[in-house]
Every structure is written in structure tokens, then in C-alpha cells.
mmCIF file of C-alpha atoms in Angstrom:
data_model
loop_
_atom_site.group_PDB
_atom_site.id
_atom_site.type_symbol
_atom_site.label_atom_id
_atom_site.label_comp_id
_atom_site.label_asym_id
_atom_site.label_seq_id
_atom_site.Cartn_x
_atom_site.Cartn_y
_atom_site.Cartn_z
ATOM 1 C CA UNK A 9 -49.124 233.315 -23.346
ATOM 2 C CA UNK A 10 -50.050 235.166 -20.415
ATOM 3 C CA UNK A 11 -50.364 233.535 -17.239
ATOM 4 C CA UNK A 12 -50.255 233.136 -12.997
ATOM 5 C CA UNK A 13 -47.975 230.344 -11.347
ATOM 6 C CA UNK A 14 -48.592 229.840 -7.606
ATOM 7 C CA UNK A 15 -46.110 232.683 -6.426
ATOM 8 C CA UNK A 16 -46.369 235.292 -9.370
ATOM 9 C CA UNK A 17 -47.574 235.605 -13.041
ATOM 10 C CA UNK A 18 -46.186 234.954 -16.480
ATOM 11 C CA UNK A 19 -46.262 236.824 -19.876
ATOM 12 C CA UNK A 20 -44.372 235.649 -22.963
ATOM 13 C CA UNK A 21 -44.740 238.163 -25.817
ATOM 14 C CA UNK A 22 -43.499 238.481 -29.167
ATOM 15 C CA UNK A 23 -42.373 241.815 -30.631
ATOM 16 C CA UNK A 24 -41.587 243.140 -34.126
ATOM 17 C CA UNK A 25 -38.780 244.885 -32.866
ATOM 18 C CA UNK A 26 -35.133 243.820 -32.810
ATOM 19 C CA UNK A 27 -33.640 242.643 -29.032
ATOM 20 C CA UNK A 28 -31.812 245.322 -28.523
ATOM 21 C CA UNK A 29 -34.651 248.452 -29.384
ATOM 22 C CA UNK A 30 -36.951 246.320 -26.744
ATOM 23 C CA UNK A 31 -33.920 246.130 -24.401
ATOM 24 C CA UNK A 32 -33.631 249.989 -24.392
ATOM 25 C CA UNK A 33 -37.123 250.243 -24.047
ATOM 26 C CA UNK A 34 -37.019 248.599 -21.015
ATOM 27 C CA UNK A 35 -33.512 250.722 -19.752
ATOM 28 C CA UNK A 36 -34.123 253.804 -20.689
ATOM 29 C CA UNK A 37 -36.257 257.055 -18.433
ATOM 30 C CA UNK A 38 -37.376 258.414 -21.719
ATOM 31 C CA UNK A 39 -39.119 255.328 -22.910
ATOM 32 C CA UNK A 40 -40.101 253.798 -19.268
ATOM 33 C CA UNK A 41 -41.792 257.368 -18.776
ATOM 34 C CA UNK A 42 -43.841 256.880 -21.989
ATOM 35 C CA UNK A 43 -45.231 252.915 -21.603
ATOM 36 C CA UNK A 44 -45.090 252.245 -18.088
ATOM 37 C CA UNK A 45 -48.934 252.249 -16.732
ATOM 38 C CA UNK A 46 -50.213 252.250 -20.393
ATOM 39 C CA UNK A 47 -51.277 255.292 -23.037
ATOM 40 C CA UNK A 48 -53.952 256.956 -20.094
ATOM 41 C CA UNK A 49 -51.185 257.460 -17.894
ATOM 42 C CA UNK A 50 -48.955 260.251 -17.526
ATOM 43 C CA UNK A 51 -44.978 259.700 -15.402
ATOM 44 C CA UNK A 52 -44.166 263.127 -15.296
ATOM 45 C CA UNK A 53 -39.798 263.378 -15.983
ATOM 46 C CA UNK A 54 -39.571 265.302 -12.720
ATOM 47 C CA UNK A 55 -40.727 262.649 -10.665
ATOM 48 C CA UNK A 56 -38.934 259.502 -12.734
ATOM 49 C CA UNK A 57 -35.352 258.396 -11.475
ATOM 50 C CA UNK A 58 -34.719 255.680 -13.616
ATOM 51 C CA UNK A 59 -30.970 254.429 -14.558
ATOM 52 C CA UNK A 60 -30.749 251.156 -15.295
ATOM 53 C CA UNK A 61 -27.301 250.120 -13.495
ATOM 54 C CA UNK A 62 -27.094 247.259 -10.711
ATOM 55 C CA UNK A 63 -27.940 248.238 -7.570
ATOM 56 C CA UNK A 64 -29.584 251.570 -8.455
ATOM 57 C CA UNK A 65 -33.163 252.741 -7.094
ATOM 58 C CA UNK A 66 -35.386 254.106 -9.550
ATOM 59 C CA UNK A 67 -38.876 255.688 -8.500
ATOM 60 C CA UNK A 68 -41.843 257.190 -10.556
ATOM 61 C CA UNK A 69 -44.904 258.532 -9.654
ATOM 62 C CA UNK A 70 -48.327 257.691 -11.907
ATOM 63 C CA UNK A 71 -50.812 259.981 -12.577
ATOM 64 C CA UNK A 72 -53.777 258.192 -13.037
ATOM 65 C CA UNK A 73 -56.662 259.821 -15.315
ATOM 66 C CA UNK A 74 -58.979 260.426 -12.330
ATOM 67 C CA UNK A 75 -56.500 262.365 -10.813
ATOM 68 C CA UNK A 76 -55.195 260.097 -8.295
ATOM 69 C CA UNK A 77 -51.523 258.854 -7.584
ATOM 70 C CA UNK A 78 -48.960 256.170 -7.303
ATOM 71 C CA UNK A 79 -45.470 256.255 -5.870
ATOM 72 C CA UNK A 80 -43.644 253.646 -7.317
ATOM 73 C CA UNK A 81 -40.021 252.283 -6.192
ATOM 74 C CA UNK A 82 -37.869 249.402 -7.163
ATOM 75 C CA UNK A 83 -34.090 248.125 -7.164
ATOM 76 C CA UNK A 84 -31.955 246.963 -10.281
ATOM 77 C CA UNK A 85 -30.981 243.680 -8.988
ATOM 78 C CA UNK A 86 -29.113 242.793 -13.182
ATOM 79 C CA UNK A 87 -29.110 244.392 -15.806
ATOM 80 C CA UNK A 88 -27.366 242.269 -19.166
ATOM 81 C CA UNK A 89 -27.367 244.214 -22.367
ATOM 82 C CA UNK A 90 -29.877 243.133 -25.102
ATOM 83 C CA UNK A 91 -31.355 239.736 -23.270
ATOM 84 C CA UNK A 92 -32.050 240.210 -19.248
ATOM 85 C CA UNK A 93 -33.135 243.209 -16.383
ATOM 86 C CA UNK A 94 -34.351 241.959 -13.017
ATOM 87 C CA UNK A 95 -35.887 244.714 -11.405
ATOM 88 C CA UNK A 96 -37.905 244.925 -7.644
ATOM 89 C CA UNK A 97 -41.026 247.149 -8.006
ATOM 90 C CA UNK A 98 -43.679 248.151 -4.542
ATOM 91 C CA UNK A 99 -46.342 251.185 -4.624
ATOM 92 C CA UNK A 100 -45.442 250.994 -0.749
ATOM 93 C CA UNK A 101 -42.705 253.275 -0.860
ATOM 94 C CA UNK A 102 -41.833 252.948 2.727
ATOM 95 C CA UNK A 103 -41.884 248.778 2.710
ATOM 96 C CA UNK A 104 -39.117 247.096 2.544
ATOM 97 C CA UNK A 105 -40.555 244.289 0.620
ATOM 98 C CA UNK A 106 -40.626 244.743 -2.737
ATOM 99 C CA UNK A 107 -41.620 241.804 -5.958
ATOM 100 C CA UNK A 108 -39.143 240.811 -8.402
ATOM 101 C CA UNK A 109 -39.360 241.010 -12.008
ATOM 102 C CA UNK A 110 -37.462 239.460 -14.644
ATOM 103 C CA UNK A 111 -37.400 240.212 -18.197
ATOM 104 C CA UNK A 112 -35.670 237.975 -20.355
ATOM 105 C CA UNK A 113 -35.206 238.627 -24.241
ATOM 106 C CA UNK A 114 -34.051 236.142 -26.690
ATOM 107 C CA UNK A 115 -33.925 236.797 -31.190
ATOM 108 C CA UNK A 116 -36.483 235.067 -33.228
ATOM 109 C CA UNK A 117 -36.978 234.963 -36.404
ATOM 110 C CA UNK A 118 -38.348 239.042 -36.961
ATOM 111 C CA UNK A 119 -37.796 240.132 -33.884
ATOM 112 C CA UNK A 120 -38.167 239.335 -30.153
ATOM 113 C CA UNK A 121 -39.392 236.685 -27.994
ATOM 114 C CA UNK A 122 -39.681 238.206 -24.304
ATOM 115 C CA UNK A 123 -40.249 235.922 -21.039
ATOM 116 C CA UNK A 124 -41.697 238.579 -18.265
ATOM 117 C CA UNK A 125 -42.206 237.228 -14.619
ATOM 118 C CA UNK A 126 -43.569 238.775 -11.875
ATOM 119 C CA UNK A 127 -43.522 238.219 -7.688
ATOM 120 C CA UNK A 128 -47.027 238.964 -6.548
ATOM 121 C CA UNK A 129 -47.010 237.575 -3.168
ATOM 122 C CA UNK A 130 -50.549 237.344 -1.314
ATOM 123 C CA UNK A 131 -52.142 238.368 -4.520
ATOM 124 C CA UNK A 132 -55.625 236.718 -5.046
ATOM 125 C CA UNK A 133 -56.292 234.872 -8.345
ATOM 126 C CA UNK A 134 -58.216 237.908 -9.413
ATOM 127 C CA UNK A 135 -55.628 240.442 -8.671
ATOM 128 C CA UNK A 136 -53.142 238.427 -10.594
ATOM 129 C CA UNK A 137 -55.706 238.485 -13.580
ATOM 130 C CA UNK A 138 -55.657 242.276 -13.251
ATOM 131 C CA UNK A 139 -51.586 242.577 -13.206
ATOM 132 C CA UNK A 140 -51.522 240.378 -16.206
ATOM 133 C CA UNK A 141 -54.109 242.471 -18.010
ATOM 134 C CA UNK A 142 -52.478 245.597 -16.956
ATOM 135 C CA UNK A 143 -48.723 244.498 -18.279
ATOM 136 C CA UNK A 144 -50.486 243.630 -21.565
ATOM 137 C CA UNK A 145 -51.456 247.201 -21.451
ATOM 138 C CA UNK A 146 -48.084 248.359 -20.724
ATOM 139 C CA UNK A 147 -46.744 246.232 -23.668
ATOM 140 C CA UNK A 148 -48.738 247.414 -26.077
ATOM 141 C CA UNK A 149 -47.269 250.896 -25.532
ATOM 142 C CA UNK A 150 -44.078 249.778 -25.251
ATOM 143 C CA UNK A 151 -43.909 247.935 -28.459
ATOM 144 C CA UNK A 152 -44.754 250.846 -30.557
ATOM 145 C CA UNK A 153 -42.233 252.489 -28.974
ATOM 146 C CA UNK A 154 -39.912 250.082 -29.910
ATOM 147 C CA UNK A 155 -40.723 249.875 -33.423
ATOM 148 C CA UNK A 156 -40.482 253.965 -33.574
#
């Protein structure tokens, strides 16, 4: 169920897909290029630098559909194959401060239960709604991806 906590929000989602297709979902340029900001959005491959290693940057820039842009960057902070990436993200390139994400991924029965967490310090309650509602975008791309 999606959700905000005091110092971030929550999303616990259910895919048809097996652990390890959402894990590389979540890992790999190719697929993070296709899902991440949801089906309107383009993340052209010239502008992603994305390896998912401890410890390595990544950056991407969004191209919104009315023509605007955002400069994401981030950290790996872990990475553990098939069940867990922690990940800092900002659209303040030059800030040092950055939120953390977790994704944690665990079998069911048919596929995967995943646990997503996000930092979103001095966010009002209504901006939180928004980040929740645009991850569930996100997702939605990124499980068909998955299941491809």
C-alpha cells in the first residue's frame, strides 16, 4: 500500500515478475532509461550513466513532454543481487544533499513483493502525495518491462 511516514514515503507493490527480472529492472541503464519518470517521458542513453556498483554516481536527464528538463543525480550506497539497491537521488545537481531510497525485494508466491522507501525531507504532505503518485507511475512501466 502506498504511503508517507513522517520523514519519507512508502510503496509496497506486488509484481508478476520473478525477483530477479524486477532486480535487473531496477540495475540495469537499458531498463532504468525506459520506466524511470513513466511512459511520457523520454531519458535519452546519451545523457544516462547508470551502473549499478557501490559507490558509483549515476545521472540522467528527463525530458518532460512540454519540453522542459531535469538533471537527475544519485549515489549507489548497496547494491545485493535479486533482493536490495539503496540508491541517493536530487534534481539539484550541484547539492550535496541528496534522499535515500531503498528497494527491497522478497519471492511470493507468483512473483515479487517489493518494499520501496523514499527520504523526502521538507516535503509537504501534498508533495509527498505527488512522489507517491508519480512512483506508481514509474512502476507501472517498469513492471511491463519486467514481465517482457
Amino acid at each position: 500500500m502506498p504511503g508517507t511516514t513522517v520523514d519519507g514515503i512508502a510503496i509496497e507493490r506486488d509484481f508478476k515478475a520473478a525477483p530477479s527480472r524486477v532486480f535487473a529492472t531496477w540495475t540495469s541503464a537499458e531498463s532504468f532509461a525506459q520506466w524511470f519518470g513513466g511512459a511520457q517521458v523520454n531519458v535519452p542513453a546519451e545523457t544516462l550513466t547508470y551502473d549499478a556498483v557501490e559507490g558509483t554516481e549515476w545521472r540522467a536527464v528527463m525530458e518532460l513532454p512540454d519540453g522542459n528538463t531535469i538533471h537527475w543525480v544519485g549515489d549507489f550506497v548497496n547494491v545485493e543481487p535479486y533482493s536490495h539497491v539503496a540508491l541517493t537521488i536530487t534534481d539539484v545537481p550541484d547539492s550535496p544533499v541528496r534522499s535515500l531510497i531503498t528497494v527491497d525485494l522478497k519471492e511470493i508466491e507468483g512473483g515479487t513483493r517489493m518494499h520501496f522507501t523514499q527520504e523526502t525531507p521538507g516535503f509537504s504532505q501534498e508533495q509527498k502525495e505527488a512522489t507517491v503518485a508519480g512512483w506508481q507511475g514509474f512502476l507501472d512501466v517498469l513492471e511491463q518491462i519486467a514481465l517482457a
